[in-house]
PDB file of C-alpha atoms in Angstrom:
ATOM      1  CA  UNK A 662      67.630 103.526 101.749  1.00 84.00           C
ATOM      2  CA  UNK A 663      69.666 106.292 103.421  1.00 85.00           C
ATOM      3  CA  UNK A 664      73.135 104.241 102.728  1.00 85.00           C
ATOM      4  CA  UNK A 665      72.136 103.701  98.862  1.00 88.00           C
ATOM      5  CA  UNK A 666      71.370 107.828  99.142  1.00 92.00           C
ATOM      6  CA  UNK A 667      74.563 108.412 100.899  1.00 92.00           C
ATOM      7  CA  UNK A 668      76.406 106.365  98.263  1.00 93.00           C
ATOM      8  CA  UNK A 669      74.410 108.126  95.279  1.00 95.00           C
ATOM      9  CA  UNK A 670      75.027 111.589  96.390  1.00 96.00           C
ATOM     10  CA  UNK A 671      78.867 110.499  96.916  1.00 96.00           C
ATOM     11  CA  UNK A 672      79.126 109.415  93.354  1.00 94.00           C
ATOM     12  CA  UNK A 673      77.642 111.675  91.716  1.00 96.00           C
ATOM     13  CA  UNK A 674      79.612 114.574  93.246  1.00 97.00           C
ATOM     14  CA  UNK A 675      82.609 112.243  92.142  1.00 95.00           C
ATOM     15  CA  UNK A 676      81.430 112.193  88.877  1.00 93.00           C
ATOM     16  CA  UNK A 677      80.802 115.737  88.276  1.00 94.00           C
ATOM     17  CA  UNK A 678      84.010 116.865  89.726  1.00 95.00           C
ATOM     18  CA  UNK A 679      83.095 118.386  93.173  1.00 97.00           C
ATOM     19  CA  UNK A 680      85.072 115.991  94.971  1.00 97.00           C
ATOM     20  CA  UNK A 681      88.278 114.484  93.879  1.00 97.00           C
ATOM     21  CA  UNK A 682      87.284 110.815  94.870  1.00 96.00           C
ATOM     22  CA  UNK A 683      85.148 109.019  97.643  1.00 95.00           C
ATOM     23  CA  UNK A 684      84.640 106.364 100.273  1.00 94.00           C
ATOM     24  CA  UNK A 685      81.592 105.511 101.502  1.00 90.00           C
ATOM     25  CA  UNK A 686      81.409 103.765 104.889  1.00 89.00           C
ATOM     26  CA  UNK A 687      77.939 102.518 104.988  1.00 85.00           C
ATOM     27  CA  UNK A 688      75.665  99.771 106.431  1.00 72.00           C
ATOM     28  CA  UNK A 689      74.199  97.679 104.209  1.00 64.00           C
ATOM     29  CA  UNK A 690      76.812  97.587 101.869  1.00 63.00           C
ATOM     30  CA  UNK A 691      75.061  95.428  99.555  1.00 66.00           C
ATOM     31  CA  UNK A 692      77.424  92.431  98.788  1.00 69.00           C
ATOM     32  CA  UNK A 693      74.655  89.678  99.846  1.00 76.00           C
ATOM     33  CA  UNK A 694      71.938  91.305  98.120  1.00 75.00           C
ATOM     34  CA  UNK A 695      71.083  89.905  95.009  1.00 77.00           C
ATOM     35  CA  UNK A 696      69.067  91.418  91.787  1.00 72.00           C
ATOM     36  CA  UNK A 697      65.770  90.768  93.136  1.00 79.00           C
ATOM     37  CA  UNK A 698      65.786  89.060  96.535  1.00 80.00           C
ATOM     38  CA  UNK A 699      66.962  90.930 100.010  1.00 79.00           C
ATOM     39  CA  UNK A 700      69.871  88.751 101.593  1.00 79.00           C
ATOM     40  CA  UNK A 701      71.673  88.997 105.341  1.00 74.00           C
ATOM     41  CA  UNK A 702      71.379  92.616 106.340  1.00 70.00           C
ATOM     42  CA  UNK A 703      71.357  93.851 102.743  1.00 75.00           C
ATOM     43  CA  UNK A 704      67.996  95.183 101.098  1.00 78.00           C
ATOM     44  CA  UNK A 705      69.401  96.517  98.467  1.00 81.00           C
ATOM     45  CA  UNK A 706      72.484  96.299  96.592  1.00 82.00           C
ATOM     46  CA  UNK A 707      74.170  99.925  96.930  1.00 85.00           C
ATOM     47  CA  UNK A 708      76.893  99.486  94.571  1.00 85.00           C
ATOM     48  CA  UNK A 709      74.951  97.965  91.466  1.00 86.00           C
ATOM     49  CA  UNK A 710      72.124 100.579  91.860  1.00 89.00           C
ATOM     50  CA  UNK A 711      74.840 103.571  92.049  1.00 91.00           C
ATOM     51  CA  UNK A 712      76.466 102.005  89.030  1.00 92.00           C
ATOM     52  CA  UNK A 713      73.518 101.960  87.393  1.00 93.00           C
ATOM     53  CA  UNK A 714      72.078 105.087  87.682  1.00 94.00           C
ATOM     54  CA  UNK A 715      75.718 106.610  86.601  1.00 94.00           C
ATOM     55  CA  UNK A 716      75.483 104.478  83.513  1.00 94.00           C
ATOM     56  CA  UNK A 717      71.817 105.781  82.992  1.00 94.00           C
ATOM     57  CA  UNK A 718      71.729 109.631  83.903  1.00 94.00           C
ATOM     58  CA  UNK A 719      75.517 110.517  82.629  1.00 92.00           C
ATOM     59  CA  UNK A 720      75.415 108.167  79.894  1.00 88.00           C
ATOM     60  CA  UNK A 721      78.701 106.224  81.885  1.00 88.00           C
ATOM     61  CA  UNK A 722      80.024 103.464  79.952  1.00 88.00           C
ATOM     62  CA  UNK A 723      82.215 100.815  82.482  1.00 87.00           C
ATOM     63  CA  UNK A 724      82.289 101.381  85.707  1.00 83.00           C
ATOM     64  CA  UNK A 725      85.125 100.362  87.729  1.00 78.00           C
TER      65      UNK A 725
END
Protein backbone atom coordinates (compact mmCIF):
# COMPACT_ATOMS: atom_id res chain seq x y z
CA UNK A 1 0.00 0.00 0.00
CA UNK A 2 2.59 2.67 0.86
CA UNK A 3 4.59 1.95 -2.62
CA UNK A 4 1.17 2.20 -4.74
CA UNK A 5 0.77 5.71 -2.46
CA UNK A 6 4.27 6.68 -3.13
CA UNK A 7 3.75 6.02 -6.85
CA UNK A 8 0.21 7.88 -6.85
CA UNK A 9 1.39 10.95 -5.17
CA UNK A 10 4.50 10.88 -7.72
CA UNK A 11 2.20 10.91 -10.65
CA UNK A 12 -0.04 13.01 -9.90
CA UNK A 13 2.40 15.83 -9.03
CA UNK A 14 3.79 14.82 -12.59
CA UNK A 15 0.65 15.32 -14.01
CA UNK A 16 -0.26 18.57 -12.62
CA UNK A 17 3.02 20.12 -13.29
CA UNK A 18 4.77 20.34 -9.84
CA UNK A 19 7.48 18.21 -10.86
CA UNK A 20 9.01 18.02 -14.23
CA UNK A 21 9.05 14.09 -14.36
CA UNK A 22 9.50 11.09 -11.86
CA UNK A 23 11.02 7.80 -10.83
CA UNK A 24 9.73 5.83 -8.38
CA UNK A 25 12.00 3.26 -6.71
CA UNK A 26 9.62 1.11 -4.90
CA UNK A 27 9.06 -2.45 -3.55
CA UNK A 28 6.48 -4.20 -4.88
CA UNK A 29 6.69 -2.92 -8.14
CA UNK A 30 3.85 -4.78 -9.38
CA UNK A 31 5.03 -6.67 -12.57
CA UNK A 32 3.84 -10.27 -11.16
CA UNK A 33 0.68 -9.08 -9.91
CA UNK A 34 -2.10 -9.78 -11.96
CA UNK A 35 -5.82 -8.09 -12.19
CA UNK A 36 -7.21 -9.97 -9.43
CA UNK A 37 -4.78 -12.45 -7.87
CA UNK A 38 -1.53 -11.33 -5.61
CA UNK A 39 1.68 -12.94 -7.28
CA UNK A 40 5.59 -13.21 -5.88
CA UNK A 41 6.04 -10.23 -3.63
CA UNK A 42 3.48 -8.13 -5.50
CA UNK A 43 -0.09 -7.41 -3.90
CA UNK A 44 -0.95 -5.08 -6.03
CA UNK A 45 -0.08 -3.91 -9.33
CA UNK A 46 1.31 -0.19 -8.79
CA UNK A 47 1.60 0.81 -12.27
CA UNK A 48 -1.95 -0.31 -13.65
CA UNK A 49 -3.72 1.20 -10.56
CA UNK A 50 -1.69 4.67 -11.02
CA UNK A 51 -2.63 4.49 -14.66
CA UNK A 52 -5.88 4.06 -13.86
CA UNK A 53 -6.74 6.46 -11.53
CA UNK A 54 -4.93 9.17 -14.00
CA UNK A 55 -7.24 7.97 -16.71
CA UNK A 56 -10.24 8.28 -14.18
CA UNK A 57 -9.71 11.56 -12.03
CA UNK A 58 -7.92 13.78 -14.97
CA UNK A 59 -9.89 12.32 -17.62
CA UNK A 60 -6.12 10.92 -19.18
CA UNK A 61 -6.50 9.27 -22.37
CA UNK A 62 -3.13 6.77 -23.15
CA UNK A 63 -0.82 6.45 -20.85
CA UNK A 64 2.63 5.76 -21.74
Amino acid sequence: RTAVGCLLELAFKVAAGELKNGFAIIRPPGHHAEESTAMGFCFFNSVAISAKLLQQRLSMGRIL
